[in-house]
mmCIF file of C-alpha atoms in Angstrom:
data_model
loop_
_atom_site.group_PDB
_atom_site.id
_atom_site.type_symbol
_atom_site.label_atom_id
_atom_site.label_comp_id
_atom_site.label_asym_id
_atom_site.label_seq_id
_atom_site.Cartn_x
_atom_site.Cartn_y
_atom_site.Cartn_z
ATOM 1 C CA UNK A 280 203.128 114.211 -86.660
ATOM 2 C CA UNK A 281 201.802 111.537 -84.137
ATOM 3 C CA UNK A 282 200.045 108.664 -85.898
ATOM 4 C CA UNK A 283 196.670 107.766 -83.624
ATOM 5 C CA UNK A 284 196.383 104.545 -82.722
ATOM 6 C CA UNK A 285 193.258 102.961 -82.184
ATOM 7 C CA UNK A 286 192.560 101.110 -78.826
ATOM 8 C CA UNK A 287 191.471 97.641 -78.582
ATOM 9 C CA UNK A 288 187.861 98.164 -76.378
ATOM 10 C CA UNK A 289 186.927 95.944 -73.416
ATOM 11 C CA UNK A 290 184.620 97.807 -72.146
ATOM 12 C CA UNK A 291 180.943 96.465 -71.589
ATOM 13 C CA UNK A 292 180.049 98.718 -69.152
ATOM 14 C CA UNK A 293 176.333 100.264 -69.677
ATOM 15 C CA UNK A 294 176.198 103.800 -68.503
ATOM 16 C CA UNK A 295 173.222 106.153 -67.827
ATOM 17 C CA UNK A 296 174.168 110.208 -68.216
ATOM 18 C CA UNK A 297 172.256 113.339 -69.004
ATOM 19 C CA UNK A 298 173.665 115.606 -71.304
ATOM 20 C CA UNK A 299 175.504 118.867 -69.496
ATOM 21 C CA UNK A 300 174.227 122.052 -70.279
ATOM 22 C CA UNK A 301 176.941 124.121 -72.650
ATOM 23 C CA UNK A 302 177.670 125.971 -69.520
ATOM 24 C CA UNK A 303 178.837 123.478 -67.438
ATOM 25 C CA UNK A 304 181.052 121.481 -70.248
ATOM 26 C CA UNK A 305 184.243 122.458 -72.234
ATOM 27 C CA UNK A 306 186.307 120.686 -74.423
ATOM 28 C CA UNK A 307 190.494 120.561 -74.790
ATOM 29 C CA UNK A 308 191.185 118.929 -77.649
ATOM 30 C CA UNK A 309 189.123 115.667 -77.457
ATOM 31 C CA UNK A 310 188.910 116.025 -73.575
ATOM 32 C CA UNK A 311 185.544 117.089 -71.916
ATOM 33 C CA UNK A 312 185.741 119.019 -68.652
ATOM 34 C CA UNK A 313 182.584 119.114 -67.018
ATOM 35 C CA UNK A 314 181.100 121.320 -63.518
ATOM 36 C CA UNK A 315 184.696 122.741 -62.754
ATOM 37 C CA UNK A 316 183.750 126.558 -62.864
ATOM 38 C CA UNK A 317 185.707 128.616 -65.644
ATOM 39 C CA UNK A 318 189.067 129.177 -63.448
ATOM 40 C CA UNK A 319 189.409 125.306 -62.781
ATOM 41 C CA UNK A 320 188.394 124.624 -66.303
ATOM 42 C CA UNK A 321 191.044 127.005 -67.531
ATOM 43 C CA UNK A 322 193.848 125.265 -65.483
ATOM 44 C CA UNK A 323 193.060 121.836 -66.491
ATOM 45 C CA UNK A 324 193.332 122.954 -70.012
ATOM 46 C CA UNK A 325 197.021 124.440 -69.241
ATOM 47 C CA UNK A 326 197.656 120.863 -67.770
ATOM 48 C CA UNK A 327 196.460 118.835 -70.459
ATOM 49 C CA UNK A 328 198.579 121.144 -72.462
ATOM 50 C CA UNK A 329 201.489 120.424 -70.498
ATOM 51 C CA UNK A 330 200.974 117.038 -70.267
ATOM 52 C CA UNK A 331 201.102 116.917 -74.043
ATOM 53 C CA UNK A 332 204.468 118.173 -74.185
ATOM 54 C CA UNK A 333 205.989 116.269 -71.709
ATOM 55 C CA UNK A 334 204.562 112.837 -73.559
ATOM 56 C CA UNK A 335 206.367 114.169 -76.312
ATOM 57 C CA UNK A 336 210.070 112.857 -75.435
ATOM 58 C CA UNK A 337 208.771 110.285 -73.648
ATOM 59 C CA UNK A 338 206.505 108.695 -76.055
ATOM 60 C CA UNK A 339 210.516 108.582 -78.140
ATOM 61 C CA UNK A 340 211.812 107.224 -75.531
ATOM 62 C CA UNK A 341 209.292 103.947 -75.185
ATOM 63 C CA UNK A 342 210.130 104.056 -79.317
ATOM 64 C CA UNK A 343 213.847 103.416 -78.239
ATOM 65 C CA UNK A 344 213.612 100.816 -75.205
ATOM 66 C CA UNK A 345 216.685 101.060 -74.678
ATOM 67 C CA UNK A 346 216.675 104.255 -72.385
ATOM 68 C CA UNK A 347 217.389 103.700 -68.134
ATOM 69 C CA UNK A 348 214.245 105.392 -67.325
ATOM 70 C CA UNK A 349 212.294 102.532 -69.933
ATOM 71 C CA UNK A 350 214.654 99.950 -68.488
ATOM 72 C CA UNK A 351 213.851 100.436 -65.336
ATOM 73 C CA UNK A 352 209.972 100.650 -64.920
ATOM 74 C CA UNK A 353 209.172 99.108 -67.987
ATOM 75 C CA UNK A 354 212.369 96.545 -68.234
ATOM 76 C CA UNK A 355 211.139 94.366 -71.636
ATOM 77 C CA UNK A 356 211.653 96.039 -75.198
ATOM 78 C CA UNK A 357 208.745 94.195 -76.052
ATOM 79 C CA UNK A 358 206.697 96.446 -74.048
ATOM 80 C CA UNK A 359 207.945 99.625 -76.127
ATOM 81 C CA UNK A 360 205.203 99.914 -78.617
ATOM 82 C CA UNK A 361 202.466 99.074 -75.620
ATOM 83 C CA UNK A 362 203.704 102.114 -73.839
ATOM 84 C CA UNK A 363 204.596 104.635 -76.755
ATOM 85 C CA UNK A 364 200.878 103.733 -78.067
ATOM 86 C CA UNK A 365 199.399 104.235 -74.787
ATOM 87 C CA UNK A 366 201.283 107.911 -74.171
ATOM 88 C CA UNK A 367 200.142 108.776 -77.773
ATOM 89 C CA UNK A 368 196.768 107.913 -77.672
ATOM 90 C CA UNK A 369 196.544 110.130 -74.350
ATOM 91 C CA UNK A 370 198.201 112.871 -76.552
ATOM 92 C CA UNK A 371 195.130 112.530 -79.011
ATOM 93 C CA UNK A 372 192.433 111.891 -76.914
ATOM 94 C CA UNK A 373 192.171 109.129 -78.392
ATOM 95 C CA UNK A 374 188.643 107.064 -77.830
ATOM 96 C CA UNK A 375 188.867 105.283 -74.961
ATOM 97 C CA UNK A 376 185.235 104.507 -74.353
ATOM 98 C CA UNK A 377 182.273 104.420 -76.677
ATOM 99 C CA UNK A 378 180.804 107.795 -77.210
ATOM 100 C CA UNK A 379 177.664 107.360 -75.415
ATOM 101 C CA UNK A 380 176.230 110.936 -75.087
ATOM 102 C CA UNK A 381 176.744 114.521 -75.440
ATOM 103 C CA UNK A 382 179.262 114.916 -72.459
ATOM 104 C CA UNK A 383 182.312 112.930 -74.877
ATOM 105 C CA UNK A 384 183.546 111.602 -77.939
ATOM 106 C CA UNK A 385 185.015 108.257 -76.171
ATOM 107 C CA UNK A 386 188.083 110.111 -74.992
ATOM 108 C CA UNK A 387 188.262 110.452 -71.048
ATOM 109 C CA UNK A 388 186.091 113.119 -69.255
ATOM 110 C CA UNK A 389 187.458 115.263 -66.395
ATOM 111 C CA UNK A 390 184.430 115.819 -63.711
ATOM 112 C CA UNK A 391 184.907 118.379 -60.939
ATOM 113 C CA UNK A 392 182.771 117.116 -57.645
ATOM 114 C CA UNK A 393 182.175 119.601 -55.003
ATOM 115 C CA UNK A 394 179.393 117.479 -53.398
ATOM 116 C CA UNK A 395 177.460 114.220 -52.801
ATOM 117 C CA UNK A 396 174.996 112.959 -55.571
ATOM 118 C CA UNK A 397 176.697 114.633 -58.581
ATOM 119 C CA UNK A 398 178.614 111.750 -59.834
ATOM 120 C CA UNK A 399 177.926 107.808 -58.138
ATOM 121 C CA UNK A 400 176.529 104.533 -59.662
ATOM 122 C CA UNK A 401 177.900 101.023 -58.448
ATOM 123 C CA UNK A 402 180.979 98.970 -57.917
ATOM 124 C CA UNK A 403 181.769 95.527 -59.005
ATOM 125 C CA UNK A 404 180.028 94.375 -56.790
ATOM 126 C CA UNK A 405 176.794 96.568 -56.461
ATOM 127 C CA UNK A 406 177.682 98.285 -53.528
ATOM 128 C CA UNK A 407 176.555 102.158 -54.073
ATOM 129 C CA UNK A 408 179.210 104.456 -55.188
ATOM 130 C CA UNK A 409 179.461 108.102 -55.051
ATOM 131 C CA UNK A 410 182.461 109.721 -56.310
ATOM 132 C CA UNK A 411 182.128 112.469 -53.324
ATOM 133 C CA UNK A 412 182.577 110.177 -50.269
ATOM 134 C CA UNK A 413 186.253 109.423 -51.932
ATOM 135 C CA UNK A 414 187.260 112.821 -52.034
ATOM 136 C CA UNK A 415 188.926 113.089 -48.331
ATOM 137 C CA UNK A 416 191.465 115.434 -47.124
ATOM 138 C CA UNK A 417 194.089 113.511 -49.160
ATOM 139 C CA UNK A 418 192.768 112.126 -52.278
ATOM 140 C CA UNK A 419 193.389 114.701 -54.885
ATOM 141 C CA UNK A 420 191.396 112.730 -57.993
ATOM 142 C CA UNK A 421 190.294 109.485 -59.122
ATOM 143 C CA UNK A 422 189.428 107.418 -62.714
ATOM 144 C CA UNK A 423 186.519 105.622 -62.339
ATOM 145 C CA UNK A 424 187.463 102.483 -63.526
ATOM 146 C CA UNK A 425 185.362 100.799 -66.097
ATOM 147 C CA UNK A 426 183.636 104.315 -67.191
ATOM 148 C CA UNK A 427 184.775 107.157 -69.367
ATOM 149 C CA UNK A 428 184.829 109.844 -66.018
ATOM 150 C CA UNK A 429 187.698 110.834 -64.218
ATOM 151 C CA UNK A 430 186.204 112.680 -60.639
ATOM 152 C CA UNK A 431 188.187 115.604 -59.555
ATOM 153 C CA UNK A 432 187.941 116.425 -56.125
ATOM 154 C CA UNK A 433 188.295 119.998 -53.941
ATOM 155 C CA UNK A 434 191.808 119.288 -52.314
ATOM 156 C CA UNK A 435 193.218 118.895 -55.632
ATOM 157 C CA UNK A 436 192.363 122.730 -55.907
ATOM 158 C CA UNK A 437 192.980 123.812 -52.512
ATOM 159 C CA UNK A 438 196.065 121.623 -51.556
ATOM 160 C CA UNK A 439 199.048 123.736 -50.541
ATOM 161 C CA UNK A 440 201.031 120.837 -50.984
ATOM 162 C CA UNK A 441 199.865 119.915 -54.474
ATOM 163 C CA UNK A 442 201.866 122.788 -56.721
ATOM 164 C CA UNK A 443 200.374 122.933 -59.964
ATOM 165 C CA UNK A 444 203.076 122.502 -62.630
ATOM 166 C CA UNK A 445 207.030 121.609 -62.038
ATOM 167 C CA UNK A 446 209.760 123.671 -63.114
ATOM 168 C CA UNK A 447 210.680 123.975 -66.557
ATOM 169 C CA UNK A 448 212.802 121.190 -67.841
ATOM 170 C CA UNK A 449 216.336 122.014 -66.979
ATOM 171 C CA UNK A 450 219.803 121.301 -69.825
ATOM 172 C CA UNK A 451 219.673 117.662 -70.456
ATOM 173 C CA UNK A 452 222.788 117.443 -68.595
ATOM 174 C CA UNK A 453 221.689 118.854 -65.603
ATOM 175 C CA UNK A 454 218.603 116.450 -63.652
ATOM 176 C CA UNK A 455 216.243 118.383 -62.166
ATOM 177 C CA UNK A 456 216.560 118.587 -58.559
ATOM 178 C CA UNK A 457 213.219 116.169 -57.479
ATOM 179 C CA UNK A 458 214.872 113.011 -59.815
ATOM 180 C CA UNK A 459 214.621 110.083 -57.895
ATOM 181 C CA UNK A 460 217.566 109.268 -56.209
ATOM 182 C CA UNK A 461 219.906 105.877 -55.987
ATOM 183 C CA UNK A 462 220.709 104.272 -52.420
ATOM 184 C CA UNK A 463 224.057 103.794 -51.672
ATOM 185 C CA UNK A 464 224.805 100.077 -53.550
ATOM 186 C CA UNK A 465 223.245 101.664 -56.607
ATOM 187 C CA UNK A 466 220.821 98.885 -57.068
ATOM 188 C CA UNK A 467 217.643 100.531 -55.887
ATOM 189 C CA UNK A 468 216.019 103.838 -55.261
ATOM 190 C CA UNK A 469 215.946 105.169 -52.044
ATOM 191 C CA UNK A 470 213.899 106.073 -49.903
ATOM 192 C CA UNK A 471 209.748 105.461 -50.382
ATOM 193 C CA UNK A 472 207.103 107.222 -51.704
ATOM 194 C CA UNK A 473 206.538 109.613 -48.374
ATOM 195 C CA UNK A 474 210.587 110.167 -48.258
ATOM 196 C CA UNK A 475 212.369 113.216 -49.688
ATOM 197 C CA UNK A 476 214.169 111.651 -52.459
ATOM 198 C CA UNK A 477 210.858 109.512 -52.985
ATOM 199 C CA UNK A 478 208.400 108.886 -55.715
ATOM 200 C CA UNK A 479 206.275 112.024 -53.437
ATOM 201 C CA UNK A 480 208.928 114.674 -54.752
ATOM 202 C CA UNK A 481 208.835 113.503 -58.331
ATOM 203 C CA UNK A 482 204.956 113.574 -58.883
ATOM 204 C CA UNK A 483 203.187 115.428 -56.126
ATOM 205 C CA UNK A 484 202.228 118.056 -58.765
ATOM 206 C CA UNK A 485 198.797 118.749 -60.326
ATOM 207 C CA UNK A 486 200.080 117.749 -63.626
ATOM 208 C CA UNK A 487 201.041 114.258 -63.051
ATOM 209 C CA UNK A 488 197.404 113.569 -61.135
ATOM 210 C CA UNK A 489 195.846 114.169 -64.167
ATOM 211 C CA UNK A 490 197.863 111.975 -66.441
ATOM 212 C CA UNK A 491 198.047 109.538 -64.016
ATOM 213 C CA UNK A 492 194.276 109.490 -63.819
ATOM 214 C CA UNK A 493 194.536 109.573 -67.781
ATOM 215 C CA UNK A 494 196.610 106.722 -67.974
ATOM 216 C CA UNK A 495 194.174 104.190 -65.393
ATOM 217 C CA UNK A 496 191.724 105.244 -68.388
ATOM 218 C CA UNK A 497 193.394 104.176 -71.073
ATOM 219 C CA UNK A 498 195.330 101.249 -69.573
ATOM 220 C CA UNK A 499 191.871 99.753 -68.732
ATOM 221 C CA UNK A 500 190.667 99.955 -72.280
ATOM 222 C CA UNK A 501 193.892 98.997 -73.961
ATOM 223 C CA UNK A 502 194.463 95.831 -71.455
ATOM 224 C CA UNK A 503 191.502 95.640 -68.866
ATOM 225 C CA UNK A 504 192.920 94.300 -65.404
ATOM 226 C CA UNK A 505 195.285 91.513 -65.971
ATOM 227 C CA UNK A 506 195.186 88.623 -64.438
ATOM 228 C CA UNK A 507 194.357 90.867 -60.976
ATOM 229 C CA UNK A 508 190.917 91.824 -59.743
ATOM 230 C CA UNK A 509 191.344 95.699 -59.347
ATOM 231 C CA UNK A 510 193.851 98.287 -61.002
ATOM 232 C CA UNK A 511 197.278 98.214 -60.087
ATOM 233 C CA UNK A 512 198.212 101.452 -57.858
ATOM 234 C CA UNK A 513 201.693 100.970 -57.066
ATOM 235 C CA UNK A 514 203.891 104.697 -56.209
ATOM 236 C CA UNK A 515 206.898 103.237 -54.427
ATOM 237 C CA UNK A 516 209.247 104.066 -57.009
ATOM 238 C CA UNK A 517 211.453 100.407 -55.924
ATOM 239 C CA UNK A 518 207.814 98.218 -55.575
ATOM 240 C CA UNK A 519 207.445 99.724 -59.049
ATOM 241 C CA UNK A 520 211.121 98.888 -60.150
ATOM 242 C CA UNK A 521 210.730 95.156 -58.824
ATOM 243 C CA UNK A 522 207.132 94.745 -61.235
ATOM 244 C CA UNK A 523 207.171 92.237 -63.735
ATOM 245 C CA UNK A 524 207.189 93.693 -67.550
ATOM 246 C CA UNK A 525 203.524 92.579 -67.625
ATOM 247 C CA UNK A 526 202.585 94.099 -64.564
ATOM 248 C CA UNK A 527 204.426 97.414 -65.237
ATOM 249 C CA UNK A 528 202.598 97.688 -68.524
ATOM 250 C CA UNK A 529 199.069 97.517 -65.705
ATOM 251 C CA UNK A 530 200.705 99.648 -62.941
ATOM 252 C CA UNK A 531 199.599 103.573 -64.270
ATOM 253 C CA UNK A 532 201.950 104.829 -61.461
ATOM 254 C CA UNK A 533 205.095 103.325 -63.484
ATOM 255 C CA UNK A 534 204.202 105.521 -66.560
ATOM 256 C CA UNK A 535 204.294 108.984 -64.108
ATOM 257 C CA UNK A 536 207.451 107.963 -62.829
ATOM 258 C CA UNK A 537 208.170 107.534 -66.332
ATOM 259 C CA UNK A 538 207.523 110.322 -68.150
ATOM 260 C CA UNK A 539 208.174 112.781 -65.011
ATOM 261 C CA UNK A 540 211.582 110.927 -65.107
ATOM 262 C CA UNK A 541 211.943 112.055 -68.876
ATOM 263 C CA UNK A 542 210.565 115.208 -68.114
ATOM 264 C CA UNK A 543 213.213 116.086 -65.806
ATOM 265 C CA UNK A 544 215.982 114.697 -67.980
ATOM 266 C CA UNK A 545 217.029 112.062 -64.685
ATOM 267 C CA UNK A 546 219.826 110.205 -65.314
ATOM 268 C CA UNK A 547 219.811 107.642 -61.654
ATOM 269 C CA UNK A 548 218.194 104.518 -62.565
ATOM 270 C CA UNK A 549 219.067 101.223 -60.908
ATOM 271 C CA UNK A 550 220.092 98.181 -62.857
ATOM 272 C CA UNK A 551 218.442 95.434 -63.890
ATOM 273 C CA UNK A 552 220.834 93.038 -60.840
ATOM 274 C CA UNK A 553 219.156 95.349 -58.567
ATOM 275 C CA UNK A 554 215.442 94.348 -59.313
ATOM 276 C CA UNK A 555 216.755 90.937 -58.019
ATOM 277 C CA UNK A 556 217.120 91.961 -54.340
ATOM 278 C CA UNK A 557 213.839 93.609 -54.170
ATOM 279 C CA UNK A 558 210.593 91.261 -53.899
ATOM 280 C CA UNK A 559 209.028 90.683 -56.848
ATOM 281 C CA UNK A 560 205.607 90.746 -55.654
ATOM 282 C CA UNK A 561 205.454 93.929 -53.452
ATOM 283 C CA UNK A 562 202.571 94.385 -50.839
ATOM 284 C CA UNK A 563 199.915 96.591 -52.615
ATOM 285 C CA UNK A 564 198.757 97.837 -49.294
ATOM 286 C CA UNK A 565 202.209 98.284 -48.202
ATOM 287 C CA UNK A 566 203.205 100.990 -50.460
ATOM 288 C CA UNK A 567 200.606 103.620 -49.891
ATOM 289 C CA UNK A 568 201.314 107.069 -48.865
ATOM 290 C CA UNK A 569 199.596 107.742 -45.601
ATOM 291 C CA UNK A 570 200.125 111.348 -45.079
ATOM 292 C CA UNK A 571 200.644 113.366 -48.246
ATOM 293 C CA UNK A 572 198.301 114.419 -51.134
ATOM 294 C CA UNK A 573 197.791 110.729 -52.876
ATOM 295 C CA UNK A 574 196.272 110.697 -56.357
ATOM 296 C CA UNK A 575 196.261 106.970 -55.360
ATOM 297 C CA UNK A 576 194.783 106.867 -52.543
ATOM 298 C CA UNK A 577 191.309 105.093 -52.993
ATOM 299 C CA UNK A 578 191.152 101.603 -53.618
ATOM 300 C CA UNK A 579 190.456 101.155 -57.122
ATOM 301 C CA UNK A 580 187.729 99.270 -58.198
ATOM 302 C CA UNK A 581 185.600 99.004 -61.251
ATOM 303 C CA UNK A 582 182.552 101.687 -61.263
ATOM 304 C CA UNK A 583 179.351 100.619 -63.208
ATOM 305 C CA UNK A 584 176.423 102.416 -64.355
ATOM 306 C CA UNK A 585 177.241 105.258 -63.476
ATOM 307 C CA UNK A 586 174.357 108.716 -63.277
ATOM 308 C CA UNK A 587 174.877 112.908 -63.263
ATOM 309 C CA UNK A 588 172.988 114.556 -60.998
ATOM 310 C CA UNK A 589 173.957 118.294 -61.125
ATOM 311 C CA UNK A 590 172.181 121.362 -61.548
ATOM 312 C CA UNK A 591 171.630 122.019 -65.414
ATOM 313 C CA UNK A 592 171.359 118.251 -66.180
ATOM 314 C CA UNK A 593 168.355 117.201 -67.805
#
């Protein structure tokens, strides 16, 4: 049985919500889904299910350290516990915000936009925000750093190139056949996140959007932002490899490739003498998908007082 552990809260954003009418909310677990219609409700409750059992093995591997997957996009032992806690408190539902109304218990609420006005407040730095105007023809879903919601948006439904789930797991000794790849030297991955044996065949599935999502949630309230001033987005599977420990334990990316890694049982990992070719600092900007379904797409930036505005909201 998985032990919840309690998060350490940062979070001093004030937010201003209406309660959902029954209608309009469901719960998973500790999860609220809120305005997705009862055929995308019942499909993010499959995922979350999945996504609990593939944080199973993974959440034993962190426990370990010592595995190639850990080694490689987490790289310090020291950082074991951060990320087994972190993958088990998304198993729970853990808290992650204070419960501040009706639409969640502090755990991380998944809100399906299918217009303008239904979910926006302010940035960091009080520019008006509306989670619609992010949801292009790319960006599949977004956490809204610094509040407890987590915007869906309509490509992530209507995406032929998102597919929903991946195959099941295959023998442990057999990888599954989107692992990440090494280049030639064996010291790095190849390819990028938009080539075939990228980080873009590993994750592009609706599955790993969510947890991803998930995990910006629950890395802000375990750690906040670091020492940077927006949340680390970072897909390229070797700009990810070439993080620093502390930075890997802020980049949410690192824990899909992670526990999609696990999930797959991949066995190609670069070595530590590898990280050392690669820069250590990678370009942010740099290592952005431009033409594939992107969970990361928008810039992340902290959201404040955020409002509902949907029909049934009082």
């Amino acid at each position: 049985m998985l032990v919840k552990r309690s998060l350490g809260l940062g979070i001093l954003t004030q937010l201003s919500t209406a309660a959902l009418m029954p209608r309009q909310l469901a719960y998973a677990g500790n999860y609220a889904i809120a305005n997705c219609g009862p055929d995308n409700t019942a499909l993010l409750h499959t995922l979350l299910d999945e996504i609990y059992t593939a944080l199973l093995p993974a959440i034993q591997d962190a426990e370990s350290t010592h595995g190639p997957a850990f080694q490689a996009f987490f790289k310090d032992a020291e950082n074991g516990a951060k990320v087994s806690n972190l993958l088990a408190n998304i198993t729970e539902g853990a808290p992650a915000f204070p419960p501040a109304d009706k639409t969640s218990n502090g755990a991380p609420v998944l809100f399906c936009v299918s217009g303008k006005g239904q979910l926006s407040g302010r940035n960091s730095t009080g520019a008006p925000f509306d989670a619609f105007d992010n949801c292009g023809a790319v960006g599949a879903a977004r956490s809204l750093t610094g509040t407890k919601f987590i915007s869906i948006c309509p490509v992530f439904w209507t995406s032929p190139k998102l597919v929903t789930s991946p195959s099941a797991p295959p023998a442990s000794n057999h990888p599954a056949s989107n692992c990440l790849s090494l280049s030639r030297n064996q010291r790095q991955f190849q390819g990028t996140t938009s080539g075939r044996h990228g980080a873009v065949a590993l994750v592009q599935y609706k599955v790993w959007v969510v947890l991803e999502e998930l995990v910006h949630s629950y890395i802000y309230a375990a750690f906040g932002l670091g020492s940077h001033s927006k949340p680390l987005d970072i897909y390229d599977s070797n700009a990810a490899f070439a993080l620093s420990a502390q930075d890997s334990l802020l980049n949410a990316p690192s824990y899909v490739l992670y526990v999609a890694s696990i999930y797959g049982h991949c066995a190609a990992f670069p070595s530590s003498t590898g990280r050392e070719l690669l820069d250590a600092g990678p370009d942010i900007a740099a290592n952005q998908p431009t033409s594939e379904i992107d969970p990361a797409f928008f810039e992340p930036s902290v959201v404040q007082n955020i409002v509902l505005n949907i029909p049934g909201v009082s």
